[in-house]
Amino acid sequence: MNDTTKNDACDDINEDKSELLETFLKLEELDVDFYRSTHLLRGRKENNRVYGGQVVGQALMAAHRTIDHHDFKVHSLHCNFLYAADADRPLLYQVTRIRDSRSFATRLVRARQGGKDIFSTSISFQKIEPDSITHQQAMPDVPPPEECENAQDFWKRMILEPATVSEEGKRAAEAYRKVLDFPETFLIKFINPKMYIVDAPADRPMKFACWVKNKAIIGEDEHLHHCIAAFISDIAPIGTPIGAHAANNKFRLDHSMWIHRHDFRIDDDWVLYETESTIAAASRALIHGKMWTRDGRMVLSSSQEILVRGQRDD
């Protein structure tokens, strides 16, 4: 690679980082513990709703700005999606300082639009402590990212070769395409889409797995990596149970996330994100997620409940 090519590559990376920090995760401080976001990502091109993962990531950004000590790191978020937000209108974030103790700090963050709360979350930070006990679930045995297909290439292939896909697979692919409509600052590679999407038999395991990473190098700030992980944690859960079902109306009810280890990066290498839906009943589906670094360390867990309804006559 010559110097010109290297400089062009560096410029592209800096542009990607700038896009992430100056748009999707940018907050304007209006007053003490009050913030505003004006650049909102649509969750789907077909409508004007804000992508839920961005609201989670921005809420974490707002909460972190009220933490005075650098040795406190986020360890859990518990979110409720109350109303759909309009991507053409700004979101206001209000942070309430619930607790500041020697070991933990708790923040309540409310996102408001049009005079009402559309989202709320309780976020807990913990002072860094050494391990007292350790155990974890092993990472699944999956192909490395180098052997997996890029998500955008997969969608193109599905469009160009529709005759090779079953009707169930077409329905699943369309469902995943809608819920995985994601900014190009992130890279996604599917693991075994033939099992989970293309063939997608009705009795398949309700699982989905993908490799994910940020396209640009974003630096050493652990908190920024945690915000991006929160952003990314919402990409797959809602699609996990619907691939094998004819469900047309979907809405996130709540989303929780736990960060187990803080010293992970989501830019210089891929992380594996696996989601599984264990039950769907009463028009609600429950999905659990786990995230591992490439070397097998589990760094994050998530849980999400979604409202899933079939096509209505009206």
PDB file of N, CA and C in Angstrom, residues 176-244:
ATOM      1  N   TYR A 176     -35.447 -10.044   8.575  1.00  0.00           N
ATOM      2  CA  TYR A 176     -34.121  -9.660   9.053  1.00  0.00           C
ATOM      3  C   TYR A 176     -33.624  -8.405   8.352  1.00  0.00           C
ATOM      4  N   ARG A 177     -33.899  -8.271   7.052  1.00  0.00           N
ATOM      5  CA  ARG A 177     -33.440  -7.086   6.339  1.00  0.00           C
ATOM      6  C   ARG A 177     -34.021  -5.820   6.954  1.00  0.00           C
ATOM      7  N   LYS A 178     -35.277  -5.887   7.356  1.00  0.00           N
ATOM      8  CA  LYS A 178     -35.922  -4.712   7.929  1.00  0.00           C
ATOM      9  C   LYS A 178     -35.343  -4.358   9.293  1.00  0.00           C
ATOM     10  N   VAL A 179     -35.157  -5.358  10.150  1.00  0.00           N
ATOM     11  CA  VAL A 179     -34.714  -5.048  11.501  1.00  0.00           C
ATOM     12  C   VAL A 179     -33.218  -4.844  11.586  1.00  0.00           C
ATOM     13  N   LEU A 180     -32.463  -5.278  10.570  1.00  0.00           N
ATOM     14  CA  LEU A 180     -31.026  -5.076  10.570  1.00  0.00           C
ATOM     15  C   LEU A 180     -30.617  -3.935   9.640  1.00  0.00           C
ATOM     16  N   ASP A 181     -31.506  -3.004   9.418  1.00  0.00           N
ATOM     17  CA  ASP A 181     -31.200  -1.825   8.620  1.00  0.00           C
ATOM     18  C   ASP A 181     -30.321  -0.924   9.484  1.00  0.00           C
ATOM     19  N   PHE A 182     -29.012  -0.933   9.245  1.00  0.00           N
ATOM     20  CA  PHE A 182     -28.058  -0.395  10.208  1.00  0.00           C
ATOM     21  C   PHE A 182     -27.118   0.589   9.527  1.00  0.00           C
ATOM     22  N   PRO A 183     -26.578   1.583  10.237  1.00  0.00           N
ATOM     23  CA  PRO A 183     -25.667   2.543   9.612  1.00  0.00           C
ATOM     24  C   PRO A 183     -24.401   1.860   9.101  1.00  0.00           C
ATOM     25  N   GLU A 184     -23.828   2.430   8.051  1.00  0.00           N
ATOM     26  CA  GLU A 184     -22.678   1.807   7.424  1.00  0.00           C
ATOM     27  C   GLU A 184     -21.405   1.957   8.236  1.00  0.00           C
ATOM     28  N   THR A 185     -21.458   2.652   9.362  1.00  0.00           N
ATOM     29  CA  THR A 185     -20.288   2.727  10.230  1.00  0.00           C
ATOM     30  C   THR A 185     -20.034   1.393  10.927  1.00  0.00           C
ATOM     31  N   PHE A 186     -21.002   0.476  10.887  1.00  0.00           N
ATOM     32  CA  PHE A 186     -20.845  -0.840  11.486  1.00  0.00           C
ATOM     33  C   PHE A 186     -20.754  -1.909  10.396  1.00  0.00           C
ATOM     34  N   LEU A 187     -19.969  -2.934  10.678  1.00  0.00           N
ATOM     35  CA  LEU A 187     -19.844  -4.080   9.786  1.00  0.00           C
ATOM     36  C   LEU A 187     -20.503  -5.283  10.435  1.00  0.00           C
ATOM     37  N   ILE A 188     -21.290  -6.028   9.677  1.00  0.00           N
ATOM     38  CA  ILE A 188     -21.989  -7.211  10.184  1.00  0.00           C
ATOM     39  C   ILE A 188     -21.724  -8.369   9.240  1.00  0.00           C
ATOM     40  N   LYS A 189     -21.383  -9.520   9.808  1.00  0.00           N
ATOM     41  CA  LYS A 189     -21.210 -10.739   9.022  1.00  0.00           C
ATOM     42  C   LYS A 189     -22.078 -11.837   9.616  1.00  0.00           C
ATOM     43  N   PHE A 190     -22.899 -12.440   8.772  1.00  0.00           N
ATOM     44  CA  PHE A 190     -23.809 -13.489   9.210  1.00  0.00           C
ATOM     45  C   PHE A 190     -23.074 -14.818   9.392  1.00  0.00           C
ATOM     46  N   ILE A 191     -23.512 -15.569  10.385  1.00  0.00           N
ATOM     47  CA  ILE A 191     -23.004 -16.920  10.608  1.00  0.00           C
ATOM     48  C   ILE A 191     -24.083 -17.911  10.183  1.00  0.00           C
ATOM     49  N   ASN A 192     -23.760 -18.715   9.205  1.00  0.00           N
ATOM     50  CA  ASN A 192     -24.653 -19.758   8.720  1.00  0.00           C
ATOM     51  C   ASN A 192     -26.058 -19.227   8.410  1.00  0.00           C
ATOM     52  N   PRO A 193     -26.178 -18.264   7.494  1.00  0.00           N
ATOM     53  CA  PRO A 193     -27.521 -17.754   7.164  1.00  0.00           C
ATOM     54  C   PRO A 193     -28.416 -18.815   6.538  1.00  0.00           C
ATOM     55  N   LYS A 194     -27.822 -19.854   5.962  1.00  0.00           N
ATOM     56  CA  LYS A 194     -28.637 -20.920   5.374  1.00  0.00           C
ATOM     57  C   LYS A 194     -29.524 -21.577   6.425  1.00  0.00           C
ATOM     58  N   MET A 195     -28.984 -21.773   7.623  1.00  0.00           N
ATOM     59  CA  MET A 195     -29.759 -22.410   8.690  1.00  0.00           C
ATOM     60  C   MET A 195     -30.786 -21.449   9.286  1.00  0.00           C
ATOM     61  N   TYR A 196     -30.376 -20.198   9.518  1.00  0.00           N
ATOM     62  CA  TYR A 196     -31.216 -19.282  10.262  1.00  0.00           C
ATOM     63  C   TYR A 196     -32.132 -18.432   9.388  1.00  0.00           C
ATOM     64  N   ILE A 197     -31.754 -18.223   8.119  1.00  0.00           N
ATOM     65  CA  ILE A 197     -32.505 -17.292   7.292  1.00  0.00           C
ATOM     66  C   ILE A 197     -32.962 -17.916   5.981  1.00  0.00           C
ATOM     67  N   VAL A 198     -32.040 -18.450   5.182  1.00  0.00           N
ATOM     68  CA  VAL A 198     -32.373 -18.859   3.819  1.00  0.00           C
ATOM     69  C   VAL A 198     -33.385 -19.996   3.800  1.00  0.00           C
ATOM     70  N   ASP A 199     -33.080 -21.120   4.472  1.00  0.00           N
ATOM     71  CA  ASP A 199     -34.011 -22.243   4.522  1.00  0.00           C
ATOM     72  C   ASP A 199     -35.059 -22.030   5.612  1.00  0.00           C
ATOM     73  N   ALA A 200     -34.597 -21.675   6.808  1.00  0.00           N
ATOM     74  CA  ALA A 200     -35.459 -21.255   7.907  1.00  0.00           C
ATOM     75  C   ALA A 200     -36.704 -22.117   8.078  1.00  0.00           C
ATOM     76  N   PRO A 201     -36.587 -23.413   8.371  1.00  0.00           N
ATOM     77  CA  PRO A 201     -37.782 -24.220   8.629  1.00  0.00           C
ATOM     78  C   PRO A 201     -38.506 -23.732   9.874  1.00  0.00           C
ATOM     79  N   ALA A 202     -39.781 -24.005   9.930  1.00  0.00           N
ATOM     80  CA  ALA A 202     -40.587 -23.497  11.047  1.00  0.00           C
ATOM     81  C   ALA A 202     -40.129 -24.052  12.390  1.00  0.00           C
ATOM     82  N   ASP A 203     -39.534 -25.251  12.390  1.00  0.00           N
ATOM     83  CA  ASP A 203     -39.117 -25.857  13.647  1.00  0.00           C
ATOM     84  C   ASP A 203     -37.635 -25.626  13.937  1.00  0.00           C
ATOM     85  N   ARG A 204     -37.024 -24.658  13.261  1.00  0.00           N
ATOM     86  CA  ARG A 204     -35.606 -24.393  13.496  1.00  0.00           C
ATOM     87  C   ARG A 204     -35.408 -23.818  14.891  1.00  0.00           C
ATOM     88  N   PRO A 205     -34.188 -23.905  15.451  1.00  0.00           N
ATOM     89  CA  PRO A 205     -33.913 -23.225  16.719  1.00  0.00           C
ATOM     90  C   PRO A 205     -34.086 -21.719  16.552  1.00  0.00           C
ATOM     91  N   MET A 206     -34.719 -21.091  17.529  1.00  0.00           N
ATOM     92  CA  MET A 206     -34.940 -19.649  17.453  1.00  0.00           C
ATOM     93  C   MET A 206     -33.661 -18.926  17.866  1.00  0.00           C
ATOM     94  N   LYS A 207     -32.617 -19.068  17.042  1.00  0.00           N
ATOM     95  CA  LYS A 207     -31.327 -18.466  17.322  1.00  0.00           C
ATOM     96  C   LYS A 207     -30.866 -17.659  16.116  1.00  0.00           C
ATOM     97  N   PHE A 208     -29.986 -16.723  16.408  1.00  0.00           N
ATOM     98  CA  PHE A 208     -29.350 -15.945  15.354  1.00  0.00           C
ATOM     99  C   PHE A 208     -27.972 -15.555  15.859  1.00  0.00           C
ATOM    100  N   ALA A 209     -26.985 -15.515  14.965  1.00  0.00           N
ATOM    101  CA  ALA A 209     -25.629 -15.158  15.375  1.00  0.00           C
ATOM    102  C   ALA A 209     -24.953 -14.367  14.267  1.00  0.00           C
ATOM    103  N   CYS A 210     -24.143 -13.395  14.653  1.00  0.00           N
ATOM    104  CA  CYS A 210     -23.411 -12.602  13.685  1.00  0.00           C
ATOM    105  C   CYS A 210     -22.148 -12.049  14.323  1.00  0.00           C
ATOM    106  N   TRP A 211     -21.164 -11.782  13.494  1.00  0.00           N
ATOM    107  CA  TRP A 211     -19.966 -11.051  13.898  1.00  0.00           C
ATOM    108  C   TRP A 211     -20.220  -9.571  13.629  1.00  0.00           C
ATOM    109  N   VAL A 212     -19.820  -8.709  14.567  1.00  0.00           N
ATOM    110  CA  VAL A 212     -20.061  -7.274  14.441  1.00  0.00           C
ATOM    111  C   VAL A 212     -18.805  -6.515  14.861  1.00  0.00           C
ATOM    112  N   LYS A 213     -18.558  -5.400  14.213  1.00  0.00           N
ATOM    113  CA  LYS A 213     -17.531  -4.477  14.699  1.00  0.00           C
ATOM    114  C   LYS A 213     -17.764  -3.101  14.097  1.00  0.00           C
ATOM    115  N   ASN A 214     -17.178  -2.108  14.734  1.00  0.00           N
ATOM    116  CA  ASN A 214     -17.234  -0.757  14.213  1.00  0.00           C
ATOM    117  C   ASN A 214     -16.191  -0.601  13.120  1.00  0.00           C
ATOM    118  N   LYS A 215     -16.534   0.069  12.045  1.00  0.00           N
ATOM    119  CA  LYS A 215     -15.624   0.179  10.910  1.00  0.00           C
ATOM    120  C   LYS A 215     -14.403   1.029  11.244  1.00  0.00           C
ATOM    121  N   ALA A 216     -14.587   2.086  12.021  1.00  0.00           N
ATOM    122  CA  ALA A 216     -13.496   3.004  12.332  1.00  0.00           C
ATOM    123  C   ALA A 216     -12.874   2.677  13.680  1.00  0.00           C
ATOM    124  N   ILE A 217     -11.579   2.954  13.815  1.00  0.00           N
ATOM    125  CA  ILE A 217     -10.900   2.843  15.103  1.00  0.00           C
ATOM    126  C   ILE A 217     -11.300   4.046  15.947  1.00  0.00           C
ATOM    127  N   ILE A 218     -11.848   3.810  17.124  1.00  0.00           N
ATOM    128  CA  ILE A 218     -12.416   4.904  17.910  1.00  0.00           C
ATOM    129  C   ILE A 218     -11.612   5.238  19.156  1.00  0.00           C
ATOM    130  N   GLY A 219     -10.485   4.539  19.374  1.00  0.00           N
ATOM    131  CA  GLY A 219      -9.600   4.935  20.463  1.00  0.00           C
ATOM    132  C   GLY A 219      -9.726   4.091  21.713  1.00  0.00           C
ATOM    133  N   GLU A 220      -9.143   4.601  22.802  1.00  0.00           N
ATOM    134  CA  GLU A 220      -9.003   3.841  24.038  1.00  0.00           C
ATOM    135  C   GLU A 220     -10.113   4.105  25.050  1.00  0.00           C
ATOM    136  N   ASP A 221     -11.019   5.000  24.761  1.00  0.00           N
ATOM    137  CA  ASP A 221     -12.070   5.355  25.713  1.00  0.00           C
ATOM    138  C   ASP A 221     -13.037   4.176  25.883  1.00  0.00           C
ATOM    139  N   GLU A 222     -12.944   3.491  27.045  1.00  0.00           N
ATOM    140  CA  GLU A 222     -13.795   2.326  27.279  1.00  0.00           C
ATOM    141  C   GLU A 222     -15.268   2.701  27.249  1.00  0.00           C
ATOM    142  N   HIS A 223     -15.595   3.848  27.793  1.00  0.00           N
ATOM    143  CA  HIS A 223     -17.005   4.246  27.842  1.00  0.00           C
ATOM    144  C   HIS A 223     -17.600   4.337  26.446  1.00  0.00           C
ATOM    145  N   LEU A 224     -16.831   4.850  25.494  1.00  0.00           N
ATOM    146  CA  LEU A 224     -17.329   4.966  24.131  1.00  0.00           C
ATOM    147  C   LEU A 224     -17.601   3.589  23.541  1.00  0.00           C
ATOM    148  N   HIS A 225     -16.738   2.626  23.834  1.00  0.00           N
ATOM    149  CA  HIS A 225     -16.963   1.257  23.367  1.00  0.00           C
ATOM    150  C   HIS A 225     -18.229   0.674  24.000  1.00  0.00           C
ATOM    151  N   HIS A 226     -18.486   1.018  25.269  1.00  0.00           N
ATOM    152  CA  HIS A 226     -19.694   0.526  25.930  1.00  0.00           C
ATOM    153  C   HIS A 226     -20.949   1.126  25.286  1.00  0.00           C
ATOM    154  N   CYS A 227     -20.887   2.406  24.922  1.00  0.00           N
ATOM    155  CA  CYS A 227     -22.040   3.041  24.266  1.00  0.00           C
ATOM    156  C   CYS A 227     -22.314   2.415  22.907  1.00  0.00           C
ATOM    157  N   ILE A 228     -21.248   2.116  22.177  1.00  0.00           N
ATOM    158  CA  ILE A 228     -21.425   1.486  20.873  1.00  0.00           C
ATOM    159  C   ILE A 228     -21.953   0.066  21.044  1.00  0.00           C
ATOM    160  N   ALA A 229     -21.473  -0.641  22.089  1.00  0.00           N
ATOM    161  CA  ALA A 229     -22.000  -1.985  22.364  1.00  0.00           C
ATOM    162  C   ALA A 229     -23.488  -1.914  22.689  1.00  0.00           C
ATOM    163  N   ALA A 230     -23.901  -0.891  23.453  1.00  0.00           N
ATOM    164  CA  ALA A 230     -25.319  -0.718  23.754  1.00  0.00           C
ATOM    165  C   ALA A 230     -26.102  -0.439  22.472  1.00  0.00           C
ATOM    166  N   PHE A 231     -25.528   0.383  21.593  1.00  0.00           N
ATOM    167  CA  PHE A 231     -26.123   0.681  20.291  1.00  0.00           C
ATOM    168  C   PHE A 231     -26.320  -0.616  19.506  1.00  0.00           C
ATOM    169  N   ILE A 232     -25.264  -1.431  19.444  1.00  0.00           N
ATOM    170  CA  ILE A 232     -25.282  -2.657  18.656  1.00  0.00           C
ATOM    171  C   ILE A 232     -26.167  -3.740  19.281  1.00  0.00           C
ATOM    172  N   SER A 233     -26.315  -3.727  20.601  1.00  0.00           N
ATOM    173  CA  SER A 233     -27.039  -4.810  21.275  1.00  0.00           C
ATOM    174  C   SER A 233     -28.483  -4.938  20.820  1.00  0.00           C
ATOM    175  N   ASP A 234     -28.977  -3.932  20.111  1.00  0.00           N
ATOM    176  CA  ASP A 234     -30.370  -3.944  19.669  1.00  0.00           C
ATOM    177  C   ASP A 234     -30.530  -4.395  18.221  1.00  0.00           C
ATOM    178  N   ILE A 235     -29.442  -4.820  17.555  1.00  0.00           N
ATOM    179  CA  ILE A 235     -29.553  -5.098  16.129  1.00  0.00           C
ATOM    180  C   ILE A 235     -30.258  -6.412  15.822  1.00  0.00           C
ATOM    181  N   ALA A 236     -30.108  -7.409  16.682  1.00  0.00           N
ATOM    182  CA  ALA A 236     -30.589  -8.746  16.326  1.00  0.00           C
ATOM    183  C   ALA A 236     -31.759  -9.271  17.138  1.00  0.00           C
ATOM    184  N   PRO A 237     -31.957  -8.869  18.405  1.00  0.00           N
ATOM    185  CA  PRO A 237     -33.018  -9.521  19.193  1.00  0.00           C
ATOM    186  C   PRO A 237     -34.384  -9.524  18.542  1.00  0.00           C
ATOM    187  N   ILE A 238     -34.822  -8.400  17.992  1.00  0.00           N
ATOM    188  CA  ILE A 238     -36.187  -8.328  17.484  1.00  0.00           C
ATOM    189  C   ILE A 238     -36.381  -9.217  16.258  1.00  0.00           C
ATOM    190  N   GLY A 239     -35.305  -9.534  15.542  1.00  0.00           N
ATOM    191  CA  GLY A 239     -35.421 -10.392  14.382  1.00  0.00           C
ATOM    192  C   GLY A 239     -35.342 -11.866  14.691  1.00  0.00           C
ATOM    193  N   THR A 240     -34.857 -12.228  15.881  1.00  0.00           N
ATOM    194  CA  THR A 240     -34.601 -13.629  16.192  1.00  0.00           C
ATOM    195  C   THR A 240     -35.854 -14.501  16.147  1.00  0.00           C
ATOM    196  N   PRO A 241     -36.967 -14.119  16.763  1.00  0.00           N
ATOM    197  CA  PRO A 241     -38.128 -15.014  16.764  1.00  0.00           C
ATOM    198  C   PRO A 241     -39.051 -14.884  15.563  1.00  0.00           C
ATOM    199  N   ILE A 242     -38.869 -13.870  14.714  1.00  0.00           N
ATOM    200  CA  ILE A 242     -39.885 -13.615  13.695  1.00  0.00           C
ATOM    201  C   ILE A 242     -39.541 -14.211  12.343  1.00  0.00           C
ATOM    202  N   GLY A 243     -38.309 -14.710  12.175  1.00  0.00           N
ATOM    203  CA  GLY A 243     -37.921 -15.238  10.880  1.00  0.00           C
ATOM    204  C   GLY A 243     -38.807 -16.370  10.412  1.00  0.00           C
ATOM    205  N   ALA A 244     -39.271 -17.207  11.337  1.00  0.00           N
ATOM    206  CA  ALA A 244     -40.096 -18.364  10.971  1.00  0.00           C
ATOM    207  C   ALA A 244     -41.575 -18.117  11.217  1.00  0.00           C
TER     208      ALA A 244
END
